[in-house]
PDB file of C-alpha atoms in Angstrom:
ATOM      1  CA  UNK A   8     -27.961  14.418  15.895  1.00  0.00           C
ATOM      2  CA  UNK A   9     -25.322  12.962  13.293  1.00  0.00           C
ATOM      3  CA  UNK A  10     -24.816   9.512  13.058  1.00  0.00           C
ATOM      4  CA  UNK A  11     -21.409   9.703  12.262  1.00  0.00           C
ATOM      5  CA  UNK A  12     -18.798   7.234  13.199  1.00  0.00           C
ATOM      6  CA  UNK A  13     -15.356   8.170  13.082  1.00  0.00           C
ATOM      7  CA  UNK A  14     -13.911   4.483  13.273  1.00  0.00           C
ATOM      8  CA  UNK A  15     -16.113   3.072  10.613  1.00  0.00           C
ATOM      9  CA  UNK A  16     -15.193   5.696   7.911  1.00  0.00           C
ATOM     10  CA  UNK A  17     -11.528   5.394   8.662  1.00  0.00           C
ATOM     11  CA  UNK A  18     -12.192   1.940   7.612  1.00  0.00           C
ATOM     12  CA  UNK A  19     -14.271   2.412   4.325  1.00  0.00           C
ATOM     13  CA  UNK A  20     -11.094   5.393   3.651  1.00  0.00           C
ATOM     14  CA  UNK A  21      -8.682   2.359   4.281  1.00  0.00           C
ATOM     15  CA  UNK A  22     -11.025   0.485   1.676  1.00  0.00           C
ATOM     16  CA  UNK A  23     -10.869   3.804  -0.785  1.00  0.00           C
ATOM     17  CA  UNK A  24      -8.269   5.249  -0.617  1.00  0.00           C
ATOM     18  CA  UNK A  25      -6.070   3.742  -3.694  1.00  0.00           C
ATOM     19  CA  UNK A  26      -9.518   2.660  -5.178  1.00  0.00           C
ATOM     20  CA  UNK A  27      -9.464   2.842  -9.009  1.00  0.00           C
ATOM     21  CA  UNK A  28     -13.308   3.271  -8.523  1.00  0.00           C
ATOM     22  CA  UNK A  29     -13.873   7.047  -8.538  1.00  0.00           C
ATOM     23  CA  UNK A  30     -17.282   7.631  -7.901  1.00  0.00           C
ATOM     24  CA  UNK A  31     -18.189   5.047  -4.798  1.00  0.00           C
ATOM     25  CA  UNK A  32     -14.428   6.672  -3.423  1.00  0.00           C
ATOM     26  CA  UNK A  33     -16.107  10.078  -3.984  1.00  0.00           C
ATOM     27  CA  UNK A  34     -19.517   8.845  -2.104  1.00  0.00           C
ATOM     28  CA  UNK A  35     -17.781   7.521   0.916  1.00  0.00           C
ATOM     29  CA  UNK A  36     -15.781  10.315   0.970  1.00  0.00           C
ATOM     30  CA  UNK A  37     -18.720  13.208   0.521  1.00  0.00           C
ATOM     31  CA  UNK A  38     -20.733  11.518   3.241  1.00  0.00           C
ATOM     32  CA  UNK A  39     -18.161  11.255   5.737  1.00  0.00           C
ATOM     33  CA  UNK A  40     -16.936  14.485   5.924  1.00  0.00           C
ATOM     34  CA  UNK A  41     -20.167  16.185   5.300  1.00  0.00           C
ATOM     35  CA  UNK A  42     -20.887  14.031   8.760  1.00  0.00           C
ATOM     36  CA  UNK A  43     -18.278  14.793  10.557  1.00  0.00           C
ATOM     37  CA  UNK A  44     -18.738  18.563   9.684  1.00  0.00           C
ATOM     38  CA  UNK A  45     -22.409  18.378  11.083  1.00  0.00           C
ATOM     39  CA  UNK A  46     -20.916  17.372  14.235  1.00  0.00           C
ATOM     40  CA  UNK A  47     -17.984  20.056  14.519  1.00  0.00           C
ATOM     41  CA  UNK A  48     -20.479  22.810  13.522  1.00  0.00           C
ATOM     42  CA  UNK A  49     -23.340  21.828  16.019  1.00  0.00           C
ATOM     43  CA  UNK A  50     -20.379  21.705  18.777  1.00  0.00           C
ATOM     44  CA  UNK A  51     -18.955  25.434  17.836  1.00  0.00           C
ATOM     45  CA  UNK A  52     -22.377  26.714  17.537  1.00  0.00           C
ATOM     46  CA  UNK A  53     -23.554  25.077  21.508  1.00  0.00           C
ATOM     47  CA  UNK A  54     -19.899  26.554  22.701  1.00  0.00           C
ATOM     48  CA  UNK A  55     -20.724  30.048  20.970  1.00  0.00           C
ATOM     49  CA  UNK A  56     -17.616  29.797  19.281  1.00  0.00           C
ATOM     50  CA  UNK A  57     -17.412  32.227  16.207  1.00  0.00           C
ATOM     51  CA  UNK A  58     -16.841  30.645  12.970  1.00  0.00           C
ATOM     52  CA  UNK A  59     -18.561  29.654   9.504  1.00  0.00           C
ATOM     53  CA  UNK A  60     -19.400  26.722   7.452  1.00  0.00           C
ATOM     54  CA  UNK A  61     -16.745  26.715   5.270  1.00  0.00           C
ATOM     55  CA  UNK A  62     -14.350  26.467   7.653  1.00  0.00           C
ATOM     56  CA  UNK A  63     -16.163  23.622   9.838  1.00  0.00           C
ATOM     57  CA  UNK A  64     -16.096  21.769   6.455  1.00  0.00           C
ATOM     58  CA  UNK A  65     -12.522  22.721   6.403  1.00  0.00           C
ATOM     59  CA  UNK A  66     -11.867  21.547   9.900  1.00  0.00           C
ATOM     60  CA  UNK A  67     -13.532  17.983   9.043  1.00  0.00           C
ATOM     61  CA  UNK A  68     -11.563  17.237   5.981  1.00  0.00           C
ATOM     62  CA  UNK A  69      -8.298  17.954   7.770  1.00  0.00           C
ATOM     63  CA  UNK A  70      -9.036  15.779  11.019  1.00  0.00           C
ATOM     64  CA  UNK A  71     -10.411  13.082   8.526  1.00  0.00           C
ATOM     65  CA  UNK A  72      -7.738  13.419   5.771  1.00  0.00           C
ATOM     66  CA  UNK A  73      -5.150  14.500   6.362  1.00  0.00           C
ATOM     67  CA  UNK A  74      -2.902  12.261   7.989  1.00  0.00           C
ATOM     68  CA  UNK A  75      -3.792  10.165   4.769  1.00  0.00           C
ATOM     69  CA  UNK A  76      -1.212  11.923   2.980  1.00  0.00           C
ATOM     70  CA  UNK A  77       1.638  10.561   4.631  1.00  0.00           C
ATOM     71  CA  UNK A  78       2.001   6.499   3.224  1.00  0.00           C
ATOM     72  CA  UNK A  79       5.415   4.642   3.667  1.00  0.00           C
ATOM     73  CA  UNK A  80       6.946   4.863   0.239  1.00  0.00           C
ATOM     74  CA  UNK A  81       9.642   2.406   0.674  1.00  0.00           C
ATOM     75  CA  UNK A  82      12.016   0.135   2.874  1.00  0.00           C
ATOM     76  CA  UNK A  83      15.027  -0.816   2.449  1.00  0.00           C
ATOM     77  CA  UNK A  84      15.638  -3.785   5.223  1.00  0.00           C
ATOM     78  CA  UNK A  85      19.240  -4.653   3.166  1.00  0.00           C
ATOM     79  CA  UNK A  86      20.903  -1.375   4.237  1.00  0.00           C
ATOM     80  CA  UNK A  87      22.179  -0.771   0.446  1.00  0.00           C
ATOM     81  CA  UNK A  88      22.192   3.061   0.862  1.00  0.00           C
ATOM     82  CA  UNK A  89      24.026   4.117   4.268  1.00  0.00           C
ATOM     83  CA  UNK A  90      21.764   1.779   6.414  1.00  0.00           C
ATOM     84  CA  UNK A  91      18.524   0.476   6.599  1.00  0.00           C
ATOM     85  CA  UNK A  92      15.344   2.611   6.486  1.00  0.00           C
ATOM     86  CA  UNK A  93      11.829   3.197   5.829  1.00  0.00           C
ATOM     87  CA  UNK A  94      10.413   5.725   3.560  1.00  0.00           C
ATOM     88  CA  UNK A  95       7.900   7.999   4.255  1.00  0.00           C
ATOM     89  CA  UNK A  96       6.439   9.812   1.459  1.00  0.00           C
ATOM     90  CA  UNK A  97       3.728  12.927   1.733  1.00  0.00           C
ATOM     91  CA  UNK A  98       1.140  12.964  -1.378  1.00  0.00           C
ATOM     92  CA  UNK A  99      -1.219  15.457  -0.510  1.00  0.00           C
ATOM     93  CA  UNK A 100      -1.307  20.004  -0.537  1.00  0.00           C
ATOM     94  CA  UNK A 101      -0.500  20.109   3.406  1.00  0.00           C
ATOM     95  CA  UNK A 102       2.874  20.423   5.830  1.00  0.00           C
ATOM     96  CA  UNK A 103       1.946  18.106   8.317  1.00  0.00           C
ATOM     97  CA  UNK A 104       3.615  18.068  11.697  1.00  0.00           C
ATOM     98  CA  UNK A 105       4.258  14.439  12.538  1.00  0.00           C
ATOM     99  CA  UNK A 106       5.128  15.061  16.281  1.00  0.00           C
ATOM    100  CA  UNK A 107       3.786  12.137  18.367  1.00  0.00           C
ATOM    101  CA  UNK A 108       3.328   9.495  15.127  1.00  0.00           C
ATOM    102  CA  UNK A 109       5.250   6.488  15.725  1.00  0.00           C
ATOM    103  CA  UNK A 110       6.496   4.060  13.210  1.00  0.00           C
ATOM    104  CA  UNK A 111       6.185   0.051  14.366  1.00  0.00           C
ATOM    105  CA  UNK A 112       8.739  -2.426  13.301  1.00  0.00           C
ATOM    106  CA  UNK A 113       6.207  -5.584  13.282  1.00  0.00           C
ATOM    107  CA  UNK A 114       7.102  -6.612  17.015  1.00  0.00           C
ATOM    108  CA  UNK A 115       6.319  -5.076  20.416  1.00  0.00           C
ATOM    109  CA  UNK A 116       8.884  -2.517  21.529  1.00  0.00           C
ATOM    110  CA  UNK A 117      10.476  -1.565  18.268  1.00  0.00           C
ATOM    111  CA  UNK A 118       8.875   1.786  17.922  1.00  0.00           C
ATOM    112  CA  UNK A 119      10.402   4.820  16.590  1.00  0.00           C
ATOM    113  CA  UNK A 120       8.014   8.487  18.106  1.00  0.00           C
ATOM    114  CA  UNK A 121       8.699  11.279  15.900  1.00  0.00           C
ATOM    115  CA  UNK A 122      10.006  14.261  18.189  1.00  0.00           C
ATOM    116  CA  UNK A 123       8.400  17.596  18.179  1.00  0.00           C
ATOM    117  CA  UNK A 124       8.425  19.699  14.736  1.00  0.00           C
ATOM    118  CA  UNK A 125       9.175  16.884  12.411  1.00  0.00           C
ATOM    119  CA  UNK A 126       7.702  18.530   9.180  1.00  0.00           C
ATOM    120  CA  UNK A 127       6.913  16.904   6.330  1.00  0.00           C
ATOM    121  CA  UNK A 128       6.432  18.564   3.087  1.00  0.00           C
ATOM    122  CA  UNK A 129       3.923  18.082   0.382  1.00  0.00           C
ATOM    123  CA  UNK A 130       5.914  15.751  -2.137  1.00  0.00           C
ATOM    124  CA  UNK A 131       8.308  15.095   0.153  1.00  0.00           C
ATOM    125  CA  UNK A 132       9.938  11.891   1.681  1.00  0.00           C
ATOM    126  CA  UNK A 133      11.451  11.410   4.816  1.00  0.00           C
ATOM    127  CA  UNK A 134      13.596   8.425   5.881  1.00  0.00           C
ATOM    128  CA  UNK A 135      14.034   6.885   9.261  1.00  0.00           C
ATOM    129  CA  UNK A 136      17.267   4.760   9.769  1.00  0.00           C
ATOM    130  CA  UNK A 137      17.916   2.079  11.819  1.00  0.00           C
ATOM    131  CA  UNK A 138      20.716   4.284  13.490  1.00  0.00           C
ATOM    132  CA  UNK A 139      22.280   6.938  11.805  1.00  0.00           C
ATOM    133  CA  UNK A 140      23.943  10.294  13.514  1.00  0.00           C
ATOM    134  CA  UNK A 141      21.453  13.239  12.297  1.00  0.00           C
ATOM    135  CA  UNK A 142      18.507  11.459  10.990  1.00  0.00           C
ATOM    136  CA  UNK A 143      16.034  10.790  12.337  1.00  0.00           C
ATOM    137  CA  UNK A 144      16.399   6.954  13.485  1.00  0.00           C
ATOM    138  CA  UNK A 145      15.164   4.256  15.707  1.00  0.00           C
ATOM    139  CA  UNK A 146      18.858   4.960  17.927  1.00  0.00           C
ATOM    140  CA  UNK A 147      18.838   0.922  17.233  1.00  0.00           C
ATOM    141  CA  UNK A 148      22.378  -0.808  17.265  1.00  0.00           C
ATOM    142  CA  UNK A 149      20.828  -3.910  15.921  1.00  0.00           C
ATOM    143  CA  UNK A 150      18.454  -4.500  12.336  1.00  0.00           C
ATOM    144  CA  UNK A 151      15.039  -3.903  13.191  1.00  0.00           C
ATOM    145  CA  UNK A 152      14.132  -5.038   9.917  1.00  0.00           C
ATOM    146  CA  UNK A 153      14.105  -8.730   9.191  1.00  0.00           C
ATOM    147  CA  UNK A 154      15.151  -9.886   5.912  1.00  0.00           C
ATOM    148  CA  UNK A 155      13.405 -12.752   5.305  1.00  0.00           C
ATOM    149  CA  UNK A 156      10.379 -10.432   5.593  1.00  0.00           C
ATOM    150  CA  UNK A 157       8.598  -8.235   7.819  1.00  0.00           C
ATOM    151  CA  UNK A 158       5.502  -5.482   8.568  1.00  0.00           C
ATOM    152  CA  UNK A 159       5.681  -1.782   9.033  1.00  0.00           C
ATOM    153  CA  UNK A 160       2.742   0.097  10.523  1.00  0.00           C
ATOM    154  CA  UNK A 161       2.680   3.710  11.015  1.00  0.00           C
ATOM    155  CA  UNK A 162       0.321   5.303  13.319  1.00  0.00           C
ATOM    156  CA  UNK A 163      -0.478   9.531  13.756  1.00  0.00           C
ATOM    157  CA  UNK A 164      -0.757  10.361  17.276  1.00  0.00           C
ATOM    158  CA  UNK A 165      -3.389  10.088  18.142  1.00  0.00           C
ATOM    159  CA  UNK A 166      -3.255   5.660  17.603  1.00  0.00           C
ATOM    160  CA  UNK A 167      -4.870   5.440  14.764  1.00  0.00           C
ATOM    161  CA  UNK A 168      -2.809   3.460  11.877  1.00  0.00           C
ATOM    162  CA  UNK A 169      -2.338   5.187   8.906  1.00  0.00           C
ATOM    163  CA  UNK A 170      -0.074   3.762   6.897  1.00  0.00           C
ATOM    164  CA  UNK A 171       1.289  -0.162   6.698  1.00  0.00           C
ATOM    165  CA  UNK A 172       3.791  -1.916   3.773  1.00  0.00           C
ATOM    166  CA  UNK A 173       4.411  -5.936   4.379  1.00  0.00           C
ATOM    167  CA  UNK A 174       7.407  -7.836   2.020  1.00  0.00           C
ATOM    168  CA  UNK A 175       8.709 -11.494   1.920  1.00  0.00           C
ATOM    169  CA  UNK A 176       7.289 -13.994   4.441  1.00  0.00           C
ATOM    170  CA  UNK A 177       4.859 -11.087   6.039  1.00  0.00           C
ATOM    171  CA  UNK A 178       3.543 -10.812   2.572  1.00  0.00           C
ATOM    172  CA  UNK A 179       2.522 -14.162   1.916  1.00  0.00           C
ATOM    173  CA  UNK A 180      -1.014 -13.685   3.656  1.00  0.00           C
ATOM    174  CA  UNK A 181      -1.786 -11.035   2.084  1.00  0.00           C
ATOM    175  CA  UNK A 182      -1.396 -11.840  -1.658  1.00  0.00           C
ATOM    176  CA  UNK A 183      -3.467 -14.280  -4.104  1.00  0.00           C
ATOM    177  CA  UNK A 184      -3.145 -15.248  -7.661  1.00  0.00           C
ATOM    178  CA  UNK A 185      -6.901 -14.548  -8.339  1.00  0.00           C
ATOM    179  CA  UNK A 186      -7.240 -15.628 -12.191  1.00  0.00           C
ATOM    180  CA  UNK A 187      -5.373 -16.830 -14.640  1.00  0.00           C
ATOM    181  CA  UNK A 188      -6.602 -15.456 -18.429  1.00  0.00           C
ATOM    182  CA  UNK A 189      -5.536 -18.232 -20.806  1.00  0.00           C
ATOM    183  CA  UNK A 190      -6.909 -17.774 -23.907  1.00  0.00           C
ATOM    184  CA  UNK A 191      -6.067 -14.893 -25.238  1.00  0.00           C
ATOM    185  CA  UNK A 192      -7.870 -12.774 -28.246  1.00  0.00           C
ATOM    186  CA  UNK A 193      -5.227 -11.578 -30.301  1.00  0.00           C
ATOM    187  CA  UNK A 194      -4.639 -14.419 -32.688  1.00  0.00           C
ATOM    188  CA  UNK A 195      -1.706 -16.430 -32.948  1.00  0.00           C
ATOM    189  CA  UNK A 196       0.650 -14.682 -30.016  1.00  0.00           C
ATOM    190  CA  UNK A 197      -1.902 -14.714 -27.215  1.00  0.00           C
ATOM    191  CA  UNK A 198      -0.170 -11.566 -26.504  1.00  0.00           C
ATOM    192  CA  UNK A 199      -3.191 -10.300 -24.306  1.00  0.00           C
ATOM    193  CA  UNK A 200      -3.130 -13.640 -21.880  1.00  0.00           C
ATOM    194  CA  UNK A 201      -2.496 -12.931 -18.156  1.00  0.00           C
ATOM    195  CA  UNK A 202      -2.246 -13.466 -14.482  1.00  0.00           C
ATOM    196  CA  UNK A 203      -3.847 -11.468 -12.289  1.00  0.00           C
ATOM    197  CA  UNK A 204      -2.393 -10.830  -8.455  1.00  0.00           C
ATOM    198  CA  UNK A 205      -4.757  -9.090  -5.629  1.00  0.00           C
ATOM    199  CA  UNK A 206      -3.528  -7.935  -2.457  1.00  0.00           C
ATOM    200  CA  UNK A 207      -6.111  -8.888   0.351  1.00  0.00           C
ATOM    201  CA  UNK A 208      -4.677  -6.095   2.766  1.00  0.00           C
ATOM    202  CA  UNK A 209      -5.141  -2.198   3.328  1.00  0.00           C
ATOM    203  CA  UNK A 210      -1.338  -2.238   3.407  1.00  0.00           C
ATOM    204  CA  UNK A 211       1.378  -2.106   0.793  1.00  0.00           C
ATOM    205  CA  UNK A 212       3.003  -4.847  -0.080  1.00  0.00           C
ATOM    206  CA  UNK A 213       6.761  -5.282  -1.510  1.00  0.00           C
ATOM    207  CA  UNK A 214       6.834  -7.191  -4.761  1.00  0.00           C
ATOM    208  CA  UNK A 215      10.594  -6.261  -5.492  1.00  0.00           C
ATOM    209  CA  UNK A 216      12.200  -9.766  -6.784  1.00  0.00           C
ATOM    210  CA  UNK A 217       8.855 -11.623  -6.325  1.00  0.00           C
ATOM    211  CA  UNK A 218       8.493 -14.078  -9.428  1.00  0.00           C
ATOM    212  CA  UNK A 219       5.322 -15.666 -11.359  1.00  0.00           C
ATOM    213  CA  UNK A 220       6.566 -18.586 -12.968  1.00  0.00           C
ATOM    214  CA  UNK A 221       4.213 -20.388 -16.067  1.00  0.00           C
ATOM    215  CA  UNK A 222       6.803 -23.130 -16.327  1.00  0.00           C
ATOM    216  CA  UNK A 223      10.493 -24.111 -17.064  1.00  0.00           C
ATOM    217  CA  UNK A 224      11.709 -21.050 -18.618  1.00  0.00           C
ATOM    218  CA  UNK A 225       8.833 -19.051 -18.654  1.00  0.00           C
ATOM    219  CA  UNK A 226       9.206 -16.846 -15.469  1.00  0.00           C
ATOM    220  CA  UNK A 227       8.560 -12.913 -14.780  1.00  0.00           C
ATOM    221  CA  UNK A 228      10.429 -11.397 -12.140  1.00  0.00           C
ATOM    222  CA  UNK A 229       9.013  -8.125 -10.300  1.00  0.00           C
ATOM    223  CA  UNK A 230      11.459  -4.981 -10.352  1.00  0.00           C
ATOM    224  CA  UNK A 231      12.837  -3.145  -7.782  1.00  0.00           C
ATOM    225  CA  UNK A 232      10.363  -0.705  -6.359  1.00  0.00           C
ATOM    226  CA  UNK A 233       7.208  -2.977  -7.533  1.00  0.00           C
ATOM    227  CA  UNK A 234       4.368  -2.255  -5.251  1.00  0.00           C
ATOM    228  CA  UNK A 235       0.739  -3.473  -4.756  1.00  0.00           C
ATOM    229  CA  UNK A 236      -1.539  -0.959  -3.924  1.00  0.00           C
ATOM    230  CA  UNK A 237      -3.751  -1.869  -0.784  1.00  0.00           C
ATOM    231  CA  UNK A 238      -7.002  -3.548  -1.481  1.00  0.00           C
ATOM    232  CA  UNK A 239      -5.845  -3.361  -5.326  1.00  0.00           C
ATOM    233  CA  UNK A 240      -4.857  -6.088  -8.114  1.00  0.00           C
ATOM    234  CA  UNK A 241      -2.561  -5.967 -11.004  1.00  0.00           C
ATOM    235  CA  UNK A 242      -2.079  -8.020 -14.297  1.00  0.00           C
ATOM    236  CA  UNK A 243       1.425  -9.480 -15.780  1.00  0.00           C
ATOM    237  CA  UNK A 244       0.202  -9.794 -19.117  1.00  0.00           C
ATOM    238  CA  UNK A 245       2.273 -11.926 -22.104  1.00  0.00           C
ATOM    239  CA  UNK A 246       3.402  -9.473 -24.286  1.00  0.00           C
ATOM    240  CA  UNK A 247       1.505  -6.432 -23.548  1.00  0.00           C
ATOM    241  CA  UNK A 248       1.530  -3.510 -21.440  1.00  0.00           C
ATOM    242  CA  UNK A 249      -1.289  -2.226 -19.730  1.00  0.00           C
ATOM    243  CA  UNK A 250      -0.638   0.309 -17.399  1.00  0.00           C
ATOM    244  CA  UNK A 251      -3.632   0.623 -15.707  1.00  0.00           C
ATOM    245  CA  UNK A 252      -3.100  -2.553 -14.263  1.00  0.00           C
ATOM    246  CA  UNK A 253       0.580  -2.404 -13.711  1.00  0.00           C
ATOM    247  CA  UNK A 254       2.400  -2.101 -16.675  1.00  0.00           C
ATOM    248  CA  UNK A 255       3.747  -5.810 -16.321  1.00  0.00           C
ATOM    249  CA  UNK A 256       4.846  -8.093 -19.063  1.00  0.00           C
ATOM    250  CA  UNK A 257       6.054 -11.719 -20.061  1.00  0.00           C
ATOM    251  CA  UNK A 258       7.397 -10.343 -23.415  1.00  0.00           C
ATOM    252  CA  UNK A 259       7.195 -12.961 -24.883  1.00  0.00           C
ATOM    253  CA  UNK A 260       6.854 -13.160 -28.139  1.00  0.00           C
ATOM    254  CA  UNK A 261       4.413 -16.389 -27.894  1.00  0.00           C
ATOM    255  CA  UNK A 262       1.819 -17.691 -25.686  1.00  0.00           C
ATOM    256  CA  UNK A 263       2.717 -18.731 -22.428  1.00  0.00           C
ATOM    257  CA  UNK A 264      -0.407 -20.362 -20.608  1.00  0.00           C
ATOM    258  CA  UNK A 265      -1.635 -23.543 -22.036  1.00  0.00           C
ATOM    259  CA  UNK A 266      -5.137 -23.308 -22.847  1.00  0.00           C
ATOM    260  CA  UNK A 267      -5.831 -26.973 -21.794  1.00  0.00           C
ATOM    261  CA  UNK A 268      -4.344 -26.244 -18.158  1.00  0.00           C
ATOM    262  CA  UNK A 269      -1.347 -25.221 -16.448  1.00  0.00           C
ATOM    263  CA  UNK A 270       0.154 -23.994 -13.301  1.00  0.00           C
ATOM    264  CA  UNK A 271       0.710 -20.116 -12.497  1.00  0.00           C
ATOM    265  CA  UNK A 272       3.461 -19.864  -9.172  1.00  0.00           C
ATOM    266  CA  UNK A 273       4.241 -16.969  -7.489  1.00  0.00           C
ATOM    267  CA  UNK A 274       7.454 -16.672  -5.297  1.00  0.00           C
ATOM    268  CA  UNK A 275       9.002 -14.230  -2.956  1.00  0.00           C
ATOM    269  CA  UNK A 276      11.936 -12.714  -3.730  1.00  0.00           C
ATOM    270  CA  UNK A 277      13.876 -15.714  -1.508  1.00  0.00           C
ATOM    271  CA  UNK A 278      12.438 -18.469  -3.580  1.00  0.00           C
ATOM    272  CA  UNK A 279       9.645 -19.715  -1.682  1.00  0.00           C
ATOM    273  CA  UNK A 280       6.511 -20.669  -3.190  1.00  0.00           C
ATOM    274  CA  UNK A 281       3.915 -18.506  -2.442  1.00  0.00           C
ATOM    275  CA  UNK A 282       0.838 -19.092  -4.267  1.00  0.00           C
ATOM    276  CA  UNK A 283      -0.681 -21.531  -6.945  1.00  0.00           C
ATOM    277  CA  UNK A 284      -2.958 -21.491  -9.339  1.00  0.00           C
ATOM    278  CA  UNK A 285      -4.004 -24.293 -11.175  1.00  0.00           C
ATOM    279  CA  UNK A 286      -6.499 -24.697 -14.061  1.00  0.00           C
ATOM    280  CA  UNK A 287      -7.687 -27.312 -16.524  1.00  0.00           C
ATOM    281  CA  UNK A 288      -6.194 -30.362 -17.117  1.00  0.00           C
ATOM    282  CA  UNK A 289      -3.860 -29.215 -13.903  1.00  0.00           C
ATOM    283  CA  UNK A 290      -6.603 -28.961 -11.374  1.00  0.00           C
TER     284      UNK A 290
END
């Protein structure tokens, strides 16, 4: 009898699933589904239902997987384009019916159920407005999104959360200035210096107009459309660009972190001080 439990690998695939670590996300992956197969092909063969292995492998990835290919791609809680909305965005080879998946605003009652034969399309977005005439919307007169900051959690239907993406005050739990890389080994410019961000959440998290500040005149401010992966970290290097870890950059032309100590901030995109991280002579 398998050992499988469903709830614990939907956790470790939370943990995985943007992982830039290929071959313990390939593991977890291989031994869940091979699992959950077990389980579908021992209950086919005691029903004398006709079938094969492939297809009970089949079967597991899909119930296991699949929803995984929806994430929320965006939102835009400012209404700049015809209203507020969230962005749905489906990365994977499957049309997935999302009848029955609901979208949570952050508080208790503002829920939006996706009717019967909503498809969406392998790399394809859908948005859901606050309240627009032929979208698909939450039928909201009023902003369900906050915009000093708030949380979006979407959930298939059968409960189970799928998807999340946090910005401004929401966010503030979730991120951390983890190190600080001072001295620099390119001679002279310290172009190679940098701060390094982790988000502490399975969700996305909004960095659009977030700044890291390493004093008066020496500040980096996110773009629009900036994201943190979940469970992932990213650099803002000097003057470099790494995009493995982000692509983000001071550009500046000389070092920026003083090697004897400093102070690395990071605000939200309204200002507020977020994190610190002090070093050195600073401490």
């Amino acid at each position: 009898m398998s050992d499988f439990n469903k709830e614990t690998f939907l956790q470790q695939l939370s943990d995985v699933q943007f992982s830039s670590d290929v071959q313990n996300s390939w593991n977890s992956l291989e031994s869940g589904v091979l699992e959950h197969a077990r389980l579908i092909h021992q209950k086919r063969v005691d029903n004398c239902q006709p079938g094969s292995a492939f297809n009970d492998w089949w079967l597991s990835c899909c119930q296991l997987l699949a929803p995984r290919q929806v994430v929320i791609k965006g939102l835009d809680f400012e209404g700049k384009e015809g209203g507020e909305y969230i962005e749905l965005f489906n990365n994977g080879p499957l049309i997935l019916d999302l009848a029955g998946w609901r979208i949570n605003a952050g508080s208790e009652g503002q829920d939006m159920i996706f009717p019967e034969n909503t498809l969406c399309y392998p790399g394809k977005s859908l948005r859901i407005y606050t309240d627009k005439a032929g979208e698909l919307s939450f039928n909201s007169k009023q902003a369900v999104w906050n915009n000093r900051g708030d949380a979006a959690f979407l959930f298939d239907a059968s409960g189970e959360l799928v998807s999340s993406w946090r910005y401004g005050v929401k966010a503030h739990d979730a991120i951390e200035i983890t190190n600080i890389c001072f001295d620099g080994k390119e001679k002279y410019t310290e172009a190679d210096e940098y701060a390094e961000l982790a988000n502490l959440s399975s969700g996305w998290l909004d960095l659009s107009g977030w700044q890291l500040s390493a004093g008066k005149d020496q500040n980096f401010t996110f773009p629009e459309g900036a994201v943190l992966k979940p469970n992932a970290k990213i650099r803002v290097y000097t003057n470099h660009v790494d995009q493995e870890s982000g692509g983000f950059s001071f550009n500046s032309p000389r070092a920026i972190w003083n090697n004897k100590g400093d102070i690395g901030k990071l605000s939200d995109y309204k200002g507020n001080i977020v994190r610190e991280y002090r070093y050195g002579a600073h401490k």
